[in-house]
Each structure stands twice: as structure tokens, then as C-alpha cells.
């Protein structure tokens, strides 16, 4: 028997995230969540989000983007990171636990897997008998793109 595929409601994820956080579902909030979900490297500044949404929705201005990001951060739908620079970076909350590698030249952010810290956890436990719990690590360095440039 063939079952016709249910058309997936567009942006159901953003709607679910907002509802789960107890926030009213608005087109602006949904769009910001979608932009963050679609971002290839997942870490965007408010300015990046603004650039991505301004052509897609008329009722948006820059301050709306900032306000929406703030509301979503307050509700823990997005996480705001200050990764050594003056500019905050945003990503969707609830992604796999990870840490951040920040390029000191271009401020590009890459992810450091939590598993990469397993050696640290083991050694700290062995030496200090300290069980490492919540860790937030930001490592600064030079990204692959910037290494090529003098
Ligand atoms: Zn991240
Ligand atoms: Zn770089």
C-alpha cells in the first residue's frame, strides 16, 4: 500500500522551539530561528542574521533582529557567546555540546567537539579527583584560511 507523503509543514521546527519555550510564534522569531538553523557554521552575529533576513521579510529592521535575538536568548532558544571579541555570536541552543575555536585574525568560529576534551577530563579526574562537569572552552588561534595569508 502506498501512503501519500504528508507535506511537512514549513518551519515546524521553529514553531515547536518557540512553543516549547513558551514564546508566542511570530514570523520574525521563526525567521531568525530558521536563519540560525540554516547557517553552515552555526555561529552568527546579529549583523549576519540581519543581513540574512532583511530581504525575506518586510516587517524587519535592525533593532527588531537585536530584540528578537535577545528574547530568544532569554528563553534559551538560542545561546549567545562572547568569544573573545566584542561582538556576540548566536547559535541555536540544543545542538550537541561543543566548544569553540576562534581565529584571532578573522574572528571566524569553528567548533571543538566535546569529545576532544576527554583527555582533559580523564587527567583532571586522575590527578585531582575532580569530576569535570559543565565546561565551556574557547581556544584562540589562527584558522586555516588565515594561515595562508602573510
Ligand atoms: Zn557553538
Ligand atoms: Zn581566520
CSV table of N, CA and C and ligand atoms in Angstrom, one decimal:
chain,number,residue,atom,x,y,z
A,1,UNK,N,0.8,-1.2,0.0
A,1,UNK,CA,0.0,0.0,0.0
A,1,UNK,C,0.9,1.3,0.0
A,2,UNK,N,0.5,2.2,-0.8
A,2,UNK,CA,1.3,3.4,-0.9
A,2,UNK,C,0.6,4.5,0.0
A,3,UNK,N,1.4,5.1,0.8
A,3,UNK,CA,0.9,6.1,1.6
A,3,UNK,C,1.5,7.5,1.1
A,4,UNK,N,0.5,8.3,0.8
A,4,UNK,CA,1.0,9.6,0.3
A,4,UNK,C,1.8,10.4,1.4
A,5,UNK,N,2.9,10.9,1.0
A,5,UNK,CA,3.7,11.6,2.0
A,5,UNK,C,3.0,12.9,2.4
A,6,UNK,N,2.9,13.0,3.7
A,6,UNK,CA,2.4,14.2,4.3
A,6,UNK,C,3.3,15.4,3.9
A,7,UNK,N,2.8,16.4,3.4
A,7,UNK,CA,3.7,17.6,3.2
A,7,UNK,C,4.2,18.1,4.6
A,8,UNK,N,5.5,18.2,4.7
A,8,UNK,CA,6.0,18.7,6.0
A,8,UNK,C,5.6,20.1,6.1
A,9,UNK,N,5.0,20.5,7.2
A,9,UNK,CA,4.7,21.9,7.4
A,9,UNK,C,6.0,22.7,7.5
A,10,UNK,N,6.1,23.8,6.7
A,10,UNK,CA,7.3,24.5,6.7
A,10,UNK,C,7.6,25.1,8.1
A,11,UNK,N,8.9,25.1,8.5
A,11,UNK,CA,9.3,25.7,9.7
A,11,UNK,C,8.7,25.1,10.9
A,12,UNK,N,8.2,23.8,10.9
A,12,UNK,CA,7.6,23.3,12.0
A,12,UNK,C,8.6,23.3,13.2
A,13,UNK,N,9.9,23.1,12.9
A,13,UNK,CA,10.9,23.1,14.0
A,13,UNK,C,10.9,24.5,14.7
A,14,UNK,N,10.9,25.5,14.0
A,14,UNK,CA,11.0,26.8,14.6
A,14,UNK,C,9.7,27.1,15.5
A,15,UNK,N,8.6,26.6,14.9
A,15,UNK,CA,7.3,26.8,15.7
A,15,UNK,C,7.4,25.9,17.0
A,16,UNK,N,7.9,24.7,16.8
A,16,UNK,CA,8.0,23.8,18.0
A,16,UNK,C,8.9,24.4,19.1
A,17,UNK,N,10.0,25.0,18.6
A,17,UNK,CA,11.0,25.5,19.6
A,17,UNK,C,10.4,26.7,20.3
A,18,UNK,N,9.7,27.5,19.6
A,18,UNK,CA,9.0,28.7,20.2
A,18,UNK,C,8.0,28.3,21.2
A,19,UNK,N,7.1,27.3,20.8
A,19,UNK,CA,6.1,26.8,21.7
A,19,UNK,C,6.6,26.2,22.9
A,20,UNK,N,7.7,25.4,22.7
A,20,UNK,CA,8.3,24.7,23.9
A,20,UNK,C,8.9,25.7,24.9
A,21,UNK,N,9.3,26.8,24.4
A,21,UNK,CA,9.9,27.8,25.2
A,21,UNK,C,8.9,28.8,25.8
A,22,UNK,N,7.6,28.5,25.4
A,22,UNK,CA,6.5,29.4,25.9
A,22,UNK,C,6.5,30.8,25.3
A,23,UNK,N,7.1,30.9,24.1
A,23,UNK,CA,7.0,32.2,23.4
A,23,UNK,C,5.9,32.1,22.3
A,24,UNK,N,5.4,33.3,22.1
A,24,UNK,CA,4.4,33.4,21.1
A,24,UNK,C,5.1,33.2,19.7
A,25,UNK,N,4.5,32.5,18.8
A,25,UNK,CA,5.0,32.3,17.5
A,25,UNK,C,4.8,33.5,16.6
A,26,UNK,N,5.8,34.2,16.2
A,26,UNK,CA,5.7,35.3,15.3
A,26,UNK,C,6.6,35.1,14.1
A,27,UNK,N,6.3,35.7,13.0
A,27,UNK,CA,7.1,35.4,11.8
A,27,UNK,C,8.5,35.9,12.0
A,28,UNK,N,8.7,36.9,12.7
A,28,UNK,CA,10.1,37.4,13.0
A,28,UNK,C,10.9,36.4,13.7
A,29,UNK,N,10.3,35.9,14.8
A,29,UNK,CA,11.0,34.9,15.6
A,29,UNK,C,11.3,33.6,14.8
A,30,UNK,N,10.3,33.2,14.1
A,30,UNK,CA,10.5,32.0,13.3
A,30,UNK,C,11.7,32.2,12.3
A,31,UNK,N,11.7,33.3,11.6
A,31,UNK,CA,12.7,33.6,10.6
A,31,UNK,C,14.1,33.6,11.2
A,32,UNK,N,14.2,34.2,12.3
A,32,UNK,CA,15.6,34.3,13.0
A,32,UNK,C,16.0,32.9,13.3
A,33,UNK,N,15.1,32.0,13.8
A,33,UNK,CA,15.5,30.7,14.2
A,33,UNK,C,15.9,29.9,12.9
A,34,UNK,N,15.1,30.1,11.8
A,34,UNK,CA,15.4,29.4,10.6
A,34,UNK,C,16.8,29.8,10.0
A,35,UNK,N,17.1,31.1,10.1
A,35,UNK,CA,18.4,31.6,9.6
A,35,UNK,C,19.5,30.9,10.4
A,36,UNK,N,19.3,30.8,11.7
A,36,UNK,CA,20.4,30.2,12.6
A,36,UNK,C,20.5,28.7,12.3
A,37,UNK,N,19.3,28.1,12.0
A,37,UNK,CA,19.3,26.6,11.7
A,37,UNK,C,20.0,26.3,10.4
A,38,UNK,N,19.9,27.3,9.5
A,38,UNK,CA,20.4,27.0,8.1
A,38,UNK,C,21.9,27.5,8.0
A,39,UNK,N,22.4,28.2,9.0
A,39,UNK,CA,23.7,28.7,8.8
A,39,UNK,C,24.7,27.6,8.8
A,40,UNK,N,25.6,27.6,7.9
A,40,UNK,CA,26.5,26.4,7.7
A,40,UNK,C,27.4,26.2,8.9
A,41,UNK,N,27.9,27.3,9.5
A,41,UNK,CA,28.8,27.1,10.6
A,41,UNK,C,28.2,27.5,11.9
A,42,UNK,N,26.9,27.8,11.9
A,42,UNK,CA,26.0,27.9,13.1
A,42,UNK,C,26.3,29.0,14.0
A,43,UNK,N,27.3,29.8,13.8
A,43,UNK,CA,27.6,30.9,14.7
A,43,UNK,C,27.5,32.2,13.9
A,44,UNK,N,26.5,33.0,14.2
A,44,UNK,CA,26.2,34.2,13.5
A,44,UNK,C,26.2,35.4,14.5
A,45,UNK,N,26.7,36.5,14.0
A,45,UNK,CA,26.5,37.7,14.7
A,45,UNK,C,25.1,38.3,14.4
A,46,UNK,N,24.6,39.2,15.2
A,46,UNK,CA,23.3,39.8,15.0
A,46,UNK,C,23.3,40.5,13.6
A,47,UNK,N,24.5,41.0,13.2
A,47,UNK,CA,24.6,41.6,11.9
A,47,UNK,C,24.4,40.6,10.8
A,48,UNK,N,25.0,39.4,11.0
A,48,UNK,CA,24.8,38.3,10.0
A,48,UNK,C,23.4,37.9,9.8
A,49,UNK,N,22.7,37.9,11.0
A,49,UNK,CA,21.3,37.5,11.0
A,49,UNK,C,20.5,38.6,10.2
A,50,UNK,N,20.8,39.8,10.5
A,50,UNK,CA,20.1,40.9,9.9
A,50,UNK,C,20.3,40.9,8.4
A,51,UNK,N,21.5,40.6,7.9
A,51,UNK,CA,21.8,40.5,6.5
A,51,UNK,C,20.9,39.4,5.9
A,52,UNK,N,20.8,38.3,6.6
A,52,UNK,CA,20.1,37.2,6.0
A,52,UNK,C,18.6,37.4,6.0
A,53,UNK,N,18.0,38.2,6.9
A,53,UNK,CA,16.6,38.3,7.0
A,53,UNK,C,16.0,39.5,6.3
A,54,UNK,N,16.8,40.5,6.1
A,54,UNK,CA,16.2,41.8,5.7
A,54,UNK,C,15.5,41.7,4.3
A,55,UNK,N,16.0,40.8,3.5
A,55,UNK,CA,15.3,40.7,2.2
A,55,UNK,C,14.1,39.8,2.2
A,56,UNK,N,14.0,39.0,3.2
A,56,UNK,CA,13.0,38.0,3.2
A,56,UNK,C,11.7,38.4,4.0
A,57,UNK,N,11.8,39.4,4.7
A,57,UNK,CA,10.6,39.8,5.5
A,57,UNK,C,10.6,41.3,5.7
A,58,UNK,N,9.4,41.9,5.2
A,58,UNK,CA,9.3,43.4,5.3
A,58,UNK,C,9.3,44.0,6.6
A,59,UNK,N,8.7,43.3,7.6
A,59,UNK,CA,8.5,43.9,8.9
A,59,UNK,C,9.7,43.9,9.8
A,60,UNK,N,10.9,43.8,9.2
A,60,UNK,CA,12.1,43.6,9.9
A,60,UNK,C,12.9,44.9,9.8
A,61,UNK,N,13.4,45.4,10.9
A,61,UNK,CA,14.5,46.3,10.8
A,61,UNK,C,15.6,45.8,11.8
A,62,UNK,N,16.7,46.5,11.8
A,62,UNK,CA,17.9,46.0,12.5
A,62,UNK,C,17.6,45.8,14.0
A,63,UNK,N,16.8,46.8,14.6
A,63,UNK,CA,16.6,46.7,16.0
A,63,UNK,C,15.7,45.6,16.3
A,64,UNK,N,14.8,45.2,15.4
A,64,UNK,CA,13.9,44.1,15.6
A,64,UNK,C,14.8,42.8,15.7
A,65,UNK,N,15.7,42.7,14.9
A,65,UNK,CA,16.6,41.5,14.9
A,65,UNK,C,17.3,41.4,16.3
A,66,UNK,N,17.8,42.5,16.7
A,66,UNK,CA,18.5,42.5,18.0
A,66,UNK,C,17.6,42.1,19.1
A,67,UNK,N,16.4,42.7,19.1
A,67,UNK,CA,15.4,42.4,20.1
A,67,UNK,C,15.0,40.9,20.1
A,68,UNK,N,14.7,40.4,18.9
A,68,UNK,CA,14.3,39.0,18.8
A,68,UNK,C,15.4,38.1,19.3
A,69,UNK,N,16.7,38.4,18.9
A,69,UNK,CA,17.8,37.6,19.4
A,69,UNK,C,17.9,37.6,20.9
A,70,UNK,N,17.6,38.8,21.5
A,70,UNK,CA,17.7,38.9,23.0
A,70,UNK,C,16.6,38.1,23.6
A,71,UNK,N,15.4,38.2,23.0
A,71,UNK,CA,14.2,37.4,23.6
A,71,UNK,C,14.5,35.9,23.5
A,72,UNK,N,15.0,35.5,22.3
A,72,UNK,CA,15.3,34.0,22.2
A,72,UNK,C,16.4,33.6,23.1
A,73,UNK,N,17.4,34.4,23.3
A,73,UNK,CA,18.5,34.1,24.3
A,73,UNK,C,17.9,34.0,25.7
A,74,UNK,N,17.1,34.9,26.1
A,74,UNK,CA,16.5,34.9,27.4
A,74,UNK,C,15.7,33.6,27.6
A,75,UNK,N,15.0,33.1,26.6
A,75,UNK,CA,14.2,32.0,26.6
A,75,UNK,C,15.0,30.7,26.4
A,76,UNK,N,16.3,30.8,26.2
A,76,UNK,CA,17.2,29.7,26.0
A,76,UNK,C,16.9,28.9,24.7
A,77,UNK,N,16.3,29.6,23.7
A,77,UNK,CA,16.1,29.0,22.4
A,77,UNK,C,17.4,29.2,21.6
A,78,UNK,N,18.1,30.3,21.8
A,78,UNK,CA,19.4,30.4,21.2
A,78,UNK,C,20.4,30.7,22.4
A,79,UNK,N,21.7,30.4,22.1
A,79,UNK,CA,22.8,30.7,23.0
A,79,UNK,C,23.6,31.8,22.5
A,80,UNK,N,23.9,32.7,23.4
A,80,UNK,CA,24.8,33.8,23.0
A,80,UNK,C,26.2,33.6,23.5
A,81,UNK,N,27.2,33.7,22.7
A,81,UNK,CA,28.5,33.5,23.1
A,81,UNK,C,29.3,34.8,22.9
A,82,UNK,N,30.1,35.2,23.9
A,82,UNK,CA,31.1,36.2,23.7
A,82,UNK,C,32.4,35.5,23.6
A,83,UNK,N,32.9,35.4,22.3
A,83,UNK,CA,34.0,34.5,22.1
A,83,UNK,C,35.3,35.3,21.9
A,84,UNK,N,35.6,36.1,23.0
A,84,UNK,CA,36.8,36.8,22.9
A,84,UNK,C,36.8,38.1,22.1
A,85,UNK,N,35.8,38.3,21.3
A,85,UNK,CA,35.7,39.5,20.5
A,85,UNK,C,34.7,40.4,21.2
A,86,UNK,N,34.4,41.6,20.6
A,86,UNK,CA,33.5,42.5,21.2
A,86,UNK,C,32.1,42.1,20.7
A,87,UNK,N,32.0,41.4,19.6
A,87,UNK,CA,30.7,41.1,19.0
A,87,UNK,C,30.2,39.7,19.5
A,88,UNK,N,29.0,39.6,19.9
A,88,UNK,CA,28.4,38.4,20.4
A,88,UNK,C,28.0,37.5,19.2
A,89,UNK,N,28.1,36.2,19.3
A,89,UNK,CA,27.8,35.3,18.3
A,89,UNK,C,26.6,34.5,18.8
A,90,UNK,N,25.7,34.1,17.9
A,90,UNK,CA,24.5,33.4,18.3
A,90,UNK,C,24.4,32.1,17.6
A,91,UNK,N,23.9,31.1,18.3
A,91,UNK,CA,23.6,29.8,17.7
A,91,UNK,C,22.4,29.2,18.4
A,92,UNK,N,21.8,28.3,17.7
A,92,UNK,CA,20.6,27.6,18.3
A,92,UNK,C,21.1,26.8,19.5
A,93,UNK,N,20.3,26.9,20.6
A,93,UNK,CA,20.6,26.1,21.7
A,93,UNK,C,20.2,24.6,21.4
A,94,UNK,N,20.7,23.7,22.2
A,94,UNK,CA,20.2,22.3,22.0
A,94,UNK,C,21.0,21.6,20.9
A,95,UNK,N,22.0,22.2,20.3
A,95,UNK,CA,22.9,21.5,19.4
A,95,UNK,C,23.8,20.6,20.3
A,96,UNK,N,24.5,19.7,19.7
A,96,UNK,CA,25.4,18.8,20.5
A,96,UNK,C,26.4,19.7,21.3
A,97,UNK,N,26.7,19.3,22.5
A,97,UNK,CA,27.7,20.0,23.3
A,97,UNK,C,29.0,20.2,22.6
A,98,UNK,N,29.4,21.4,22.5
A,98,UNK,CA,30.7,21.7,21.8
A,98,UNK,C,31.3,22.9,22.4
A,99,UNK,N,32.5,23.2,22.0
A,99,UNK,CA,33.3,24.3,22.4
A,99,UNK,C,33.7,25.1,21.2
A,100,UNK,N,34.5,26.1,21.4
A,100,UNK,CA,34.8,27.0,20.2
A,100,UNK,C,36.2,27.3,20.0
A,101,UNK,N,36.6,27.3,18.7
A,101,UNK,CA,37.9,27.7,18.3
A,101,UNK,C,37.7,29.0,17.6
A,102,UNK,N,38.4,30.0,18.0
A,102,UNK,CA,38.2,31.4,17.5
A,102,UNK,C,39.5,31.8,16.8
A,103,UNK,N,39.3,32.3,15.5
A,103,UNK,CA,40.5,32.8,14.8
A,103,UNK,C,40.8,34.2,15.3
A,104,UNK,N,42.0,34.5,15.7
A,104,UNK,CA,42.3,35.8,16.3
A,104,UNK,C,42.4,36.9,15.1
A,105,UNK,N,42.6,36.4,13.9
A,105,UNK,CA,42.7,37.3,12.8
A,105,UNK,C,41.4,37.7,12.2
A,106,UNK,N,40.5,36.7,11.9
A,106,UNK,CA,39.3,37.0,11.2
A,106,UNK,C,38.1,36.8,12.1
A,107,UNK,N,38.3,36.3,13.3
A,107,UNK,CA,37.2,36.1,14.3
A,107,UNK,C,36.2,35.0,13.8
A,108,UNK,N,36.6,34.2,12.8
A,108,UNK,CA,35.8,33.1,12.4
A,108,UNK,C,35.7,32.1,13.6
A,109,UNK,N,34.6,31.4,13.7
A,109,UNK,CA,34.4,30.5,14.8
A,109,UNK,C,34.2,29.1,14.3
A,110,UNK,N,35.0,28.2,14.8
A,110,UNK,CA,34.8,26.8,14.4
A,110,UNK,C,34.5,26.0,15.7
A,111,UNK,N,34.0,24.8,15.5
A,111,UNK,CA,33.6,24.0,16.7
A,111,UNK,C,34.7,23.1,17.2
A,112,UNK,N,34.8,23.0,18.5
A,112,UNK,CA,35.7,22.0,19.1
A,112,UNK,C,34.7,21.0,19.7
A,113,UNK,N,34.9,19.7,19.4
A,113,UNK,CA,34.0,18.7,19.9
A,113,UNK,C,34.2,18.5,21.4
A,114,UNK,N,33.1,18.2,22.1
A,114,UNK,CA,33.3,17.9,23.5
A,114,UNK,C,34.2,16.7,23.7
A,115,UNK,N,34.1,15.7,22.8
A,115,UNK,CA,34.9,14.5,22.9
A,115,UNK,C,36.4,14.9,22.9
A,116,UNK,N,36.7,16.0,22.2
A,116,UNK,CA,38.1,16.4,22.2
A,116,UNK,C,38.7,16.7,23.6
A,117,UNK,N,37.8,16.9,24.5
A,117,UNK,CA,38.2,17.2,25.9
A,117,UNK,C,38.3,16.0,26.8
A,118,UNK,N,38.1,14.8,26.2
A,118,UNK,CA,38.0,13.6,27.0
A,118,UNK,C,39.4,13.4,27.8
A,119,UNK,N,40.5,13.7,27.1
A,119,UNK,CA,41.8,13.5,27.7
A,119,UNK,C,41.9,14.5,28.9
A,120,UNK,N,41.5,15.7,28.8
A,120,UNK,CA,41.5,16.6,29.9
A,120,UNK,C,40.6,16.1,31.0
A,121,UNK,N,39.4,15.6,30.7
A,121,UNK,CA,38.5,15.1,31.8
A,121,UNK,C,39.2,14.0,32.6
A,122,UNK,N,39.8,13.1,31.8
A,122,UNK,CA,40.4,11.9,32.4
A,122,UNK,C,41.6,12.3,33.3
A,123,UNK,N,42.4,13.2,32.8
A,123,UNK,CA,43.6,13.6,33.5
A,123,UNK,C,43.3,14.4,34.8
A,124,UNK,N,42.3,15.3,34.7
A,124,UNK,CA,41.9,16.0,35.8
A,124,UNK,C,41.3,15.1,36.9
A,125,UNK,N,40.6,14.1,36.5
A,125,UNK,CA,40.0,13.2,37.4
A,125,UNK,C,41.1,12.4,38.1
A,126,UNK,N,42.0,11.9,37.3
A,126,UNK,CA,43.1,11.1,37.9
A,126,UNK,C,44.0,11.9,38.8
A,127,UNK,N,44.3,13.1,38.5
A,127,UNK,CA,45.3,13.9,39.3
A,127,UNK,C,44.6,14.6,40.4
A,128,UNK,N,43.4,15.2,40.2
A,128,UNK,CA,42.8,16.0,41.2
A,128,UNK,C,41.6,15.3,41.9
A,129,UNK,N,41.2,14.2,41.4
A,129,UNK,CA,40.0,13.5,41.7
A,129,UNK,C,38.8,14.5,41.6
A,130,UNK,N,38.9,15.3,40.6
A,130,UNK,CA,37.9,16.3,40.3
A,130,UNK,C,37.1,15.8,39.1
A,131,UNK,N,35.8,15.7,39.2
A,131,UNK,CA,35.0,15.3,38.1
A,131,UNK,C,34.5,16.5,37.4
A,132,UNK,N,35.0,16.7,36.2
A,132,UNK,CA,34.7,17.8,35.4
A,132,UNK,C,33.3,17.8,34.9
A,133,UNK,N,32.5,18.9,35.2
A,133,UNK,CA,31.1,18.9,34.8
A,133,UNK,C,31.0,19.8,33.6
A,134,UNK,N,30.2,20.9,33.8
A,134,UNK,CA,30.0,21.8,32.7
A,134,UNK,C,31.3,22.5,32.3
A,135,UNK,N,31.6,22.4,31.1
A,135,UNK,CA,32.8,23.1,30.6
A,135,UNK,C,32.5,24.0,29.5
A,136,UNK,N,33.0,25.1,29.4
A,136,UNK,CA,32.9,26.0,28.2
A,136,UNK,C,34.3,26.5,27.9
A,137,UNK,N,34.8,25.9,26.8
A,137,UNK,CA,36.1,26.2,26.4
A,137,UNK,C,36.2,27.1,25.1
A,138,UNK,N,36.9,28.1,25.1
A,138,UNK,CA,37.2,28.9,23.9
A,138,UNK,C,38.7,28.9,23.7
A,139,UNK,N,39.1,28.4,22.5
A,139,UNK,CA,40.5,28.4,22.2
A,139,UNK,C,40.8,29.3,21.1
A,140,UNK,N,41.7,30.2,21.3
A,140,UNK,CA,42.1,31.2,20.2
A,140,UNK,C,43.2,30.6,19.4
A,141,UNK,N,43.3,31.0,18.2
A,141,UNK,CA,44.3,30.5,17.3
A,141,UNK,C,44.2,31.2,15.9
A,142,UNK,N,44.8,30.5,14.9
A,142,UNK,CA,44.7,31.1,13.6
A,142,UNK,C,44.1,30.0,12.7
A,143,UNK,N,43.0,30.4,12.0
A,143,UNK,CA,42.3,29.4,11.2
A,143,UNK,C,43.0,29.0,9.9
A,144,UNK,N,42.6,28.0,9.2
A,144,UNK,CA,43.3,27.5,8.1
A,144,UNK,C,43.4,28.6,7.0
A,145,UNK,N,42.3,29.3,6.8
A,145,UNK,CA,42.3,30.4,5.7
A,145,UNK,C,43.3,31.4,6.0
A,146,UNK,N,43.4,31.8,7.3
A,146,UNK,CA,44.3,32.9,7.7
A,146,UNK,C,45.8,32.5,7.7
A,147,UNK,N,46.0,31.2,7.9
A,147,UNK,CA,47.4,30.7,7.9
A,147,UNK,C,48.1,30.9,6.5
A,148,UNK,N,47.3,30.9,5.4
A,148,UNK,CA,47.8,31.1,4.1
A,148,UNK,C,48.2,32.5,3.8
A,149,UNK,N,47.6,33.4,4.5
A,149,UNK,CA,47.9,34.8,4.3
A,149,UNK,C,49.0,35.3,5.2
A,150,UNK,N,50.0,36.0,4.6
A,150,UNK,CA,51.1,36.5,5.4
A,150,UNK,C,50.6,37.2,6.5
B,1,LIG,ZN1,28.9,26.9,19.1
B,2,LIG,ZN1,41.0,33.4,10.3
